[in-house]
CSV table of C-alpha atoms and ligand atoms in Angstrom, one decimal:
chain,number,residue,atom,x,y,z
P,1,MET,CA,-0.1,-0.1,0.0
P,2,GLN,CA,2.6,2.4,1.0
P,3,THR,CA,4.7,1.5,-2.1
P,4,ARG,CA,1.5,1.8,-4.2
P,5,ARG,CA,1.4,5.5,-2.6
P,6,ILE,CA,4.8,6.7,-3.6
P,7,THR,CA,4.9,5.4,-7.0
P,8,GLN,CA,1.2,7.4,-7.2
P,9,LEU,CA,3.3,10.6,-5.4
P,10,LEU,CA,6.2,10.2,-7.9
P,11,LEU,CA,3.9,9.8,-11.4
P,12,VAL,CA,2.3,13.1,-10.0
P,13,VAL,CA,5.9,15.0,-9.6
P,14,ALA,CA,7.2,13.5,-12.9
P,15,ALA,CA,3.8,14.5,-14.7
P,16,SER,CA,3.4,17.8,-13.2
P,17,SER,CA,7.4,18.7,-14.1
P,18,LEU,CA,6.9,18.0,-17.5
P,19,LEU,CA,4.1,20.1,-17.9
P,20,GLY,CA,6.0,22.7,-16.6
P,21,ALA,CA,8.5,22.1,-19.2
P,22,CYS,CA,5.8,22.5,-21.9
P,23,SER,CA,6.2,26.5,-23.7
P,24,ASN,CA,2.4,26.4,-24.8
P,25,PHE,CA,1.8,28.0,-21.0
P,26,PRO,CA,1.8,31.7,-21.3
P,27,SER,CA,4.9,32.8,-19.1
P,28,ARG,CA,7.6,35.4,-19.5
P,29,GLN,CA,10.3,32.8,-18.3
P,30,PRO,CA,12.6,30.7,-21.5
P,31,PRO,CA,10.9,27.5,-21.6
P,32,ILE,CA,13.6,24.6,-20.3
P,33,TRP,CA,15.2,23.6,-23.1
P,34,VAL,CA,16.4,19.4,-22.2
P,35,PHE,CA,18.3,20.2,-25.8
P,36,PRO,CA,19.0,23.3,-26.6
P,37,ASP,CA,20.7,22.7,-29.9
P,38,MET,CA,21.7,25.9,-31.0
P,39,LYS,CA,19.1,28.1,-30.1
P,40,ARG,CA,21.1,30.3,-27.9
P,41,GLN,CA,23.8,31.2,-29.0
P,42,ASP,CA,26.5,34.3,-27.9
P,43,LYS,CA,26.5,37.2,-30.6
P,44,TYR,CA,25.7,40.8,-30.6
P,45,LYS,CA,22.3,42.4,-31.7
P,46,PRO,CA,22.4,45.4,-33.9
P,47,GLN,CA,22.7,48.6,-31.0
P,48,MET,CA,23.6,46.2,-28.1
P,49,HIS,CA,26.3,47.2,-25.8
P,50,SER,CA,29.8,46.0,-25.8
P,51,ASP,CA,32.4,46.2,-23.1
P,52,PHE,CA,34.9,45.0,-26.1
P,53,PHE,CA,35.0,48.1,-27.9
P,54,ALA,CA,36.0,51.4,-26.6
P,55,ASP,CA,33.2,53.3,-27.4
P,56,GLY,CA,31.1,50.7,-25.6
P,57,ARG,CA,29.0,50.1,-29.0
P,58,ALA,CA,28.8,46.6,-30.3
P,59,SER,CA,28.0,47.9,-34.2
P,60,ARG,CA,30.8,49.4,-35.7
P,61,ARG,CA,31.0,52.2,-37.8
P,62,PRO,CA,32.7,51.1,-41.4
P,63,VAL,CA,36.5,51.8,-42.0
P,64,ALA,CA,37.0,55.4,-43.2
P,65,GLY,CA,36.7,55.8,-46.6
P,66,THR,CA,35.5,52.7,-47.6
P,67,LEU,CA,32.0,51.3,-49.0
P,68,SER,CA,30.1,48.5,-48.3
P,69,GLN,CA,29.1,46.1,-51.5
P,70,GLU,CA,25.6,46.8,-51.4
P,71,MET,CA,26.2,50.5,-51.6
P,72,TYR,CA,28.5,50.5,-54.6
P,73,ARG,CA,27.7,51.8,-58.1
P,74,ALA,CA,29.4,51.6,-60.9
P,75,ASP,CA,27.7,53.9,-62.4
P,76,GLU,CA,26.5,57.3,-60.4
P,77,SER,CA,23.9,58.9,-62.6
P,78,LEU,CA,22.3,55.3,-63.8
P,79,ALA,CA,21.5,54.9,-59.7
P,80,THR,CA,20.4,58.6,-59.3
P,81,GLY,CA,19.2,59.9,-62.4
P,82,VAL,CA,21.3,62.7,-62.1
P,83,ALA,CA,24.4,63.4,-64.7
P,84,ALA,CA,27.6,64.6,-64.0
P,85,GLY,CA,27.4,68.3,-63.5
P,86,ASN,CA,24.3,68.1,-61.6
P,87,THR,CA,22.1,68.0,-64.6
P,88,TYR,CA,19.2,65.3,-64.8
P,89,LEU,CA,19.7,62.7,-67.1
P,90,ALA,CA,18.3,63.5,-70.0
P,91,ARG,CA,17.0,60.1,-71.4
P,92,ASN,CA,16.3,56.8,-69.4
P,93,PRO,CA,19.4,54.6,-69.6
P,94,LEU,CA,17.1,51.4,-70.1
P,95,PRO,CA,16.8,50.2,-74.0
P,96,LEU,CA,13.1,51.0,-74.5
P,97,THR,CA,12.0,47.8,-75.6
P,98,LYS,CA,8.1,45.8,-75.2
P,99,GLU,CA,9.9,43.9,-72.5
P,100,ASN,CA,10.8,46.7,-70.1
P,101,LEU,CA,7.6,48.7,-71.5
P,102,LEU,CA,5.5,46.0,-70.4
P,103,HIS,CA,7.5,45.3,-66.9
P,104,GLY,CA,6.8,49.1,-66.2
P,105,GLN,CA,3.5,48.9,-66.8
P,106,VAL,CA,3.0,46.0,-64.1
P,107,LYS,CA,5.2,48.1,-61.7
P,108,PHE,CA,3.4,51.4,-62.3
P,109,ASN,CA,-0.2,49.7,-61.7
P,110,THR,CA,1.8,48.2,-58.3
P,111,TYR,CA,3.1,51.5,-57.2
P,112,CYS,CA,2.0,54.3,-58.6
P,113,SER,CA,-1.2,53.5,-59.7
P,114,PRO,CA,-3.1,53.6,-56.0
P,115,CYS,CA,-2.3,57.8,-56.3
P,116,HIS,CA,-1.9,58.9,-60.0
P,117,ASP,CA,-4.6,56.2,-61.2
P,118,ARG,CA,-3.6,53.8,-64.1
P,119,THR,CA,-3.8,56.3,-66.2
P,120,GLY,CA,-1.6,59.1,-64.6
P,121,SER,CA,-4.3,61.8,-64.1
P,122,GLY,CA,-4.1,61.9,-60.3
P,123,ARG,CA,-7.4,60.0,-59.8
P,124,GLY,CA,-6.5,56.9,-57.9
P,125,VAL,CA,-8.5,55.8,-54.7
P,126,VAL,CA,-6.0,57.1,-52.1
P,127,PRO,CA,-6.4,60.7,-52.7
P,128,SER,CA,-10.1,59.9,-52.9
P,129,LYS,CA,-9.9,59.8,-49.5
P,130,ALA,CA,-6.9,62.2,-48.9
P,131,THR,CA,-6.9,66.3,-48.8
P,132,TRP,CA,-3.7,66.6,-51.1
P,133,VAL,CA,-4.3,65.7,-55.2
P,134,PRO,CA,-1.3,64.0,-56.9
P,135,GLY,CA,0.4,65.5,-59.9
P,136,ASN,CA,-1.3,65.0,-63.4
P,137,LEU,CA,1.5,63.3,-65.0
P,138,HIS,CA,-0.1,64.7,-68.4
P,139,ASP,CA,0.7,68.5,-67.5
P,140,ASP,CA,3.1,70.2,-69.7
P,141,ARG,CA,5.1,70.8,-66.7
P,142,ILE,CA,5.9,67.3,-65.9
P,143,VAL,CA,5.5,65.8,-69.8
P,144,ASN,CA,8.7,68.6,-70.3
P,145,MET,CA,10.7,67.2,-67.6
P,146,VAL,CA,13.5,64.8,-69.3
P,147,ASP,CA,13.5,61.3,-67.7
P,148,GLY,CA,16.1,61.9,-64.7
P,149,GLU,CA,14.2,64.3,-63.4
P,150,ILE,CA,11.0,62.0,-63.2
P,151,TYR,CA,13.5,59.0,-62.0
P,152,HIS,CA,14.9,61.7,-59.3
P,153,VAL,CA,11.1,62.4,-58.3
P,154,LEU,CA,9.7,58.9,-57.9
P,155,SER,CA,13.7,57.9,-56.5
P,156,ASN,CA,13.3,60.6,-54.1
P,157,GLY,CA,9.9,62.2,-53.9
P,158,ARG,CA,9.0,65.9,-54.1
P,159,ARG,CA,7.0,67.9,-51.4
P,160,SER,CA,4.1,65.8,-50.6
P,161,MET,CA,5.0,63.1,-53.3
P,162,PRO,CA,6.9,59.7,-50.9
P,163,GLY,CA,9.9,59.0,-52.2
P,164,TYR,CA,10.2,54.9,-53.4
P,165,ARG,CA,13.9,54.3,-54.1
P,166,PHE,CA,13.9,51.9,-50.9
P,167,GLN,CA,10.7,50.0,-52.4
P,168,ILE,CA,11.4,49.5,-56.1
P,169,SER,CA,15.1,48.7,-57.9
P,170,GLU,CA,16.7,50.6,-60.0
P,171,GLN,CA,15.9,49.0,-62.8
P,172,ASP,CA,12.3,48.9,-62.3
P,173,ARG,CA,12.3,52.3,-61.7
P,174,TRP,CA,14.1,53.2,-64.9
P,175,ALA,CA,11.1,50.6,-66.3
P,176,ILE,CA,8.4,52.8,-64.6
P,177,VAL,CA,10.2,55.8,-66.2
P,178,ALA,CA,9.7,54.8,-69.7
P,179,TYR,CA,6.2,53.9,-68.9
P,180,VAL,CA,5.2,56.8,-67.8
P,181,ARG,CA,6.6,58.4,-70.8
P,182,ALA,CA,4.1,55.6,-72.9
P,183,LEU,CA,1.6,57.1,-70.6
P,184,GLN,CA,2.0,60.6,-71.5
P,185,ARG,CA,2.3,59.7,-75.2
P,186,SER,CA,-0.9,58.1,-75.1
P,187,TRP,CA,-2.8,60.7,-73.4
P,188,ARG,CA,-1.6,63.6,-76.3
P,189,GLY,CA,-2.1,60.9,-79.0
P,190,THR,CA,-4.2,61.7,-81.9
P,191,MET,CA,-6.5,59.4,-84.7
P,192,THR,CA,-3.5,59.5,-87.1
P,193,ASP,CA,-1.0,57.5,-84.3
P,194,VAL,CA,-3.7,54.6,-84.7
P,195,PRO,CA,-3.0,52.2,-87.1
P,196,ALA,CA,-5.6,52.8,-90.3
P,197,ASP,CA,-6.8,49.0,-89.8
P,198,SER,CA,-7.9,49.8,-86.3
P,199,GLN,CA,-9.0,53.2,-86.2
P,200,ALA,CA,-13.1,52.0,-87.2
P,201,LYS,CA,-12.6,50.5,-83.2
P,202,VAL,CA,-11.5,54.0,-81.8
P,203,ARG,CA,-14.7,56.4,-81.0
D,1,HEC,C1,1.3,58.0,-51.8
D,1,HEC,C2,0.6,58.4,-53.2
D,1,HEC,C3,1.5,58.3,-54.0
D,1,HEC,C4,2.6,57.5,-54.5
D,1,HEC,C5,1.8,55.9,-54.7
D,1,HEC,C6,2.7,58.3,-56.2
D,1,HEC,N1,2.8,59.6,-55.7
D,1,HEC,FE1,3.7,61.1,-57.4
D,1,HEC,N2,3.0,62.1,-56.3
D,1,HEC,C7,2.0,62.0,-55.4
D,1,HEC,C8,1.8,63.6,-55.2
D,1,HEC,C9,0.9,64.2,-54.1
D,1,HEC,C10,2.1,64.6,-56.2
D,1,HEC,C11,2.2,66.2,-55.8
D,1,HEC,C12,3.5,66.4,-55.4
D,1,HEC,C13,3.1,67.6,-55.1
D,1,HEC,O1,3.3,69.2,-55.8
D,1,HEC,O2,2.6,68.4,-53.8
D,1,HEC,C14,2.7,63.4,-56.6
D,1,HEC,C15,3.7,64.4,-58.0
D,1,HEC,C16,4.6,63.5,-58.6
D,1,HEC,C17,5.3,63.7,-59.8
D,1,HEC,C18,5.3,65.4,-60.5
D,1,HEC,C19,6.3,66.0,-59.3
D,1,HEC,C20,6.3,67.6,-59.5
D,1,HEC,O3,7.4,68.0,-60.0
D,1,HEC,O4,5.3,68.3,-59.5
D,1,HEC,C21,5.6,62.7,-60.3
D,1,HEC,C22,6.2,63.0,-61.9
D,1,HEC,C23,5.1,61.8,-60.3
D,1,HEC,N3,4.4,62.2,-59.0
D,1,HEC,C24,5.6,60.2,-60.0
D,1,HEC,C25,5.1,59.1,-59.5
D,1,HEC,C26,5.2,58.1,-60.0
D,1,HEC,C27,6.2,57.3,-61.4
D,1,HEC,C28,5.0,57.2,-58.7
D,1,HEC,C29,5.5,55.5,-58.7
D,1,HEC,C30,6.4,55.0,-58.2
D,1,HEC,C31,4.4,58.0,-57.9
D,1,HEC,N4,4.3,59.5,-58.3
D,1,HEC,C32,3.7,57.4,-56.9
D,1,HEC,C33,1.6,60.9,-54.9
D,1,HEC,C34,1.9,59.7,-54.6
């Protein structure tokens, strides 16, 4: 009888200690890991303190005069849209192929149309709920901008227009510029631009 009681007690203790190891109970304590594998490793996370360096920071500044590989741009004007002498690049460096234009269309519809709408006139869904109005991309002032200036605007923003250089890659931004040009061209198109055999289909 005595031994049965002790066995029962031991079972209860064993069961409750096992349950205590389950991590799906809300607790601020770290779970008990019998086999921690490589879950805990000594490492520094960004902005952490370190006693190793004299300034007490774990994050180090880049060595003076060096550049990380991701930041290196072989062609500065391609990356910024600004050519030597601080003038905007006149022409899109991307070749005007059908693929690039179609790619620009996809990216424009994704990133620009919420505000500028798919035609570029500026009546997207976002401004319908806001107090500001995006520029009409068919205004003479914007049509007369060189390609580099449009690239610069969509990369860095201007007044209430936000910049998209972190969201959209350089290649994609130039493809968008090419597509904006196509939109502007089509907006100003006349009946003579339409191939003769398709003119009947256009009102
Ligand atoms: C969140 C809304 C929003 C999005 C998204 C947006 N724009 Fe704009 N855009 C604006 C607003 C607002 C203006 C008007 C800025 C002003 O004049 O204050 C503007 C103005 C512009 C202008 C004219 C700048 C000038 O000098 O007047 C260009 C060109 C332009 N946008 C291109 C783009 C392109 C290309 C994209 C896609 C990458 C894009 N925008 C995405 C809101 C947006």
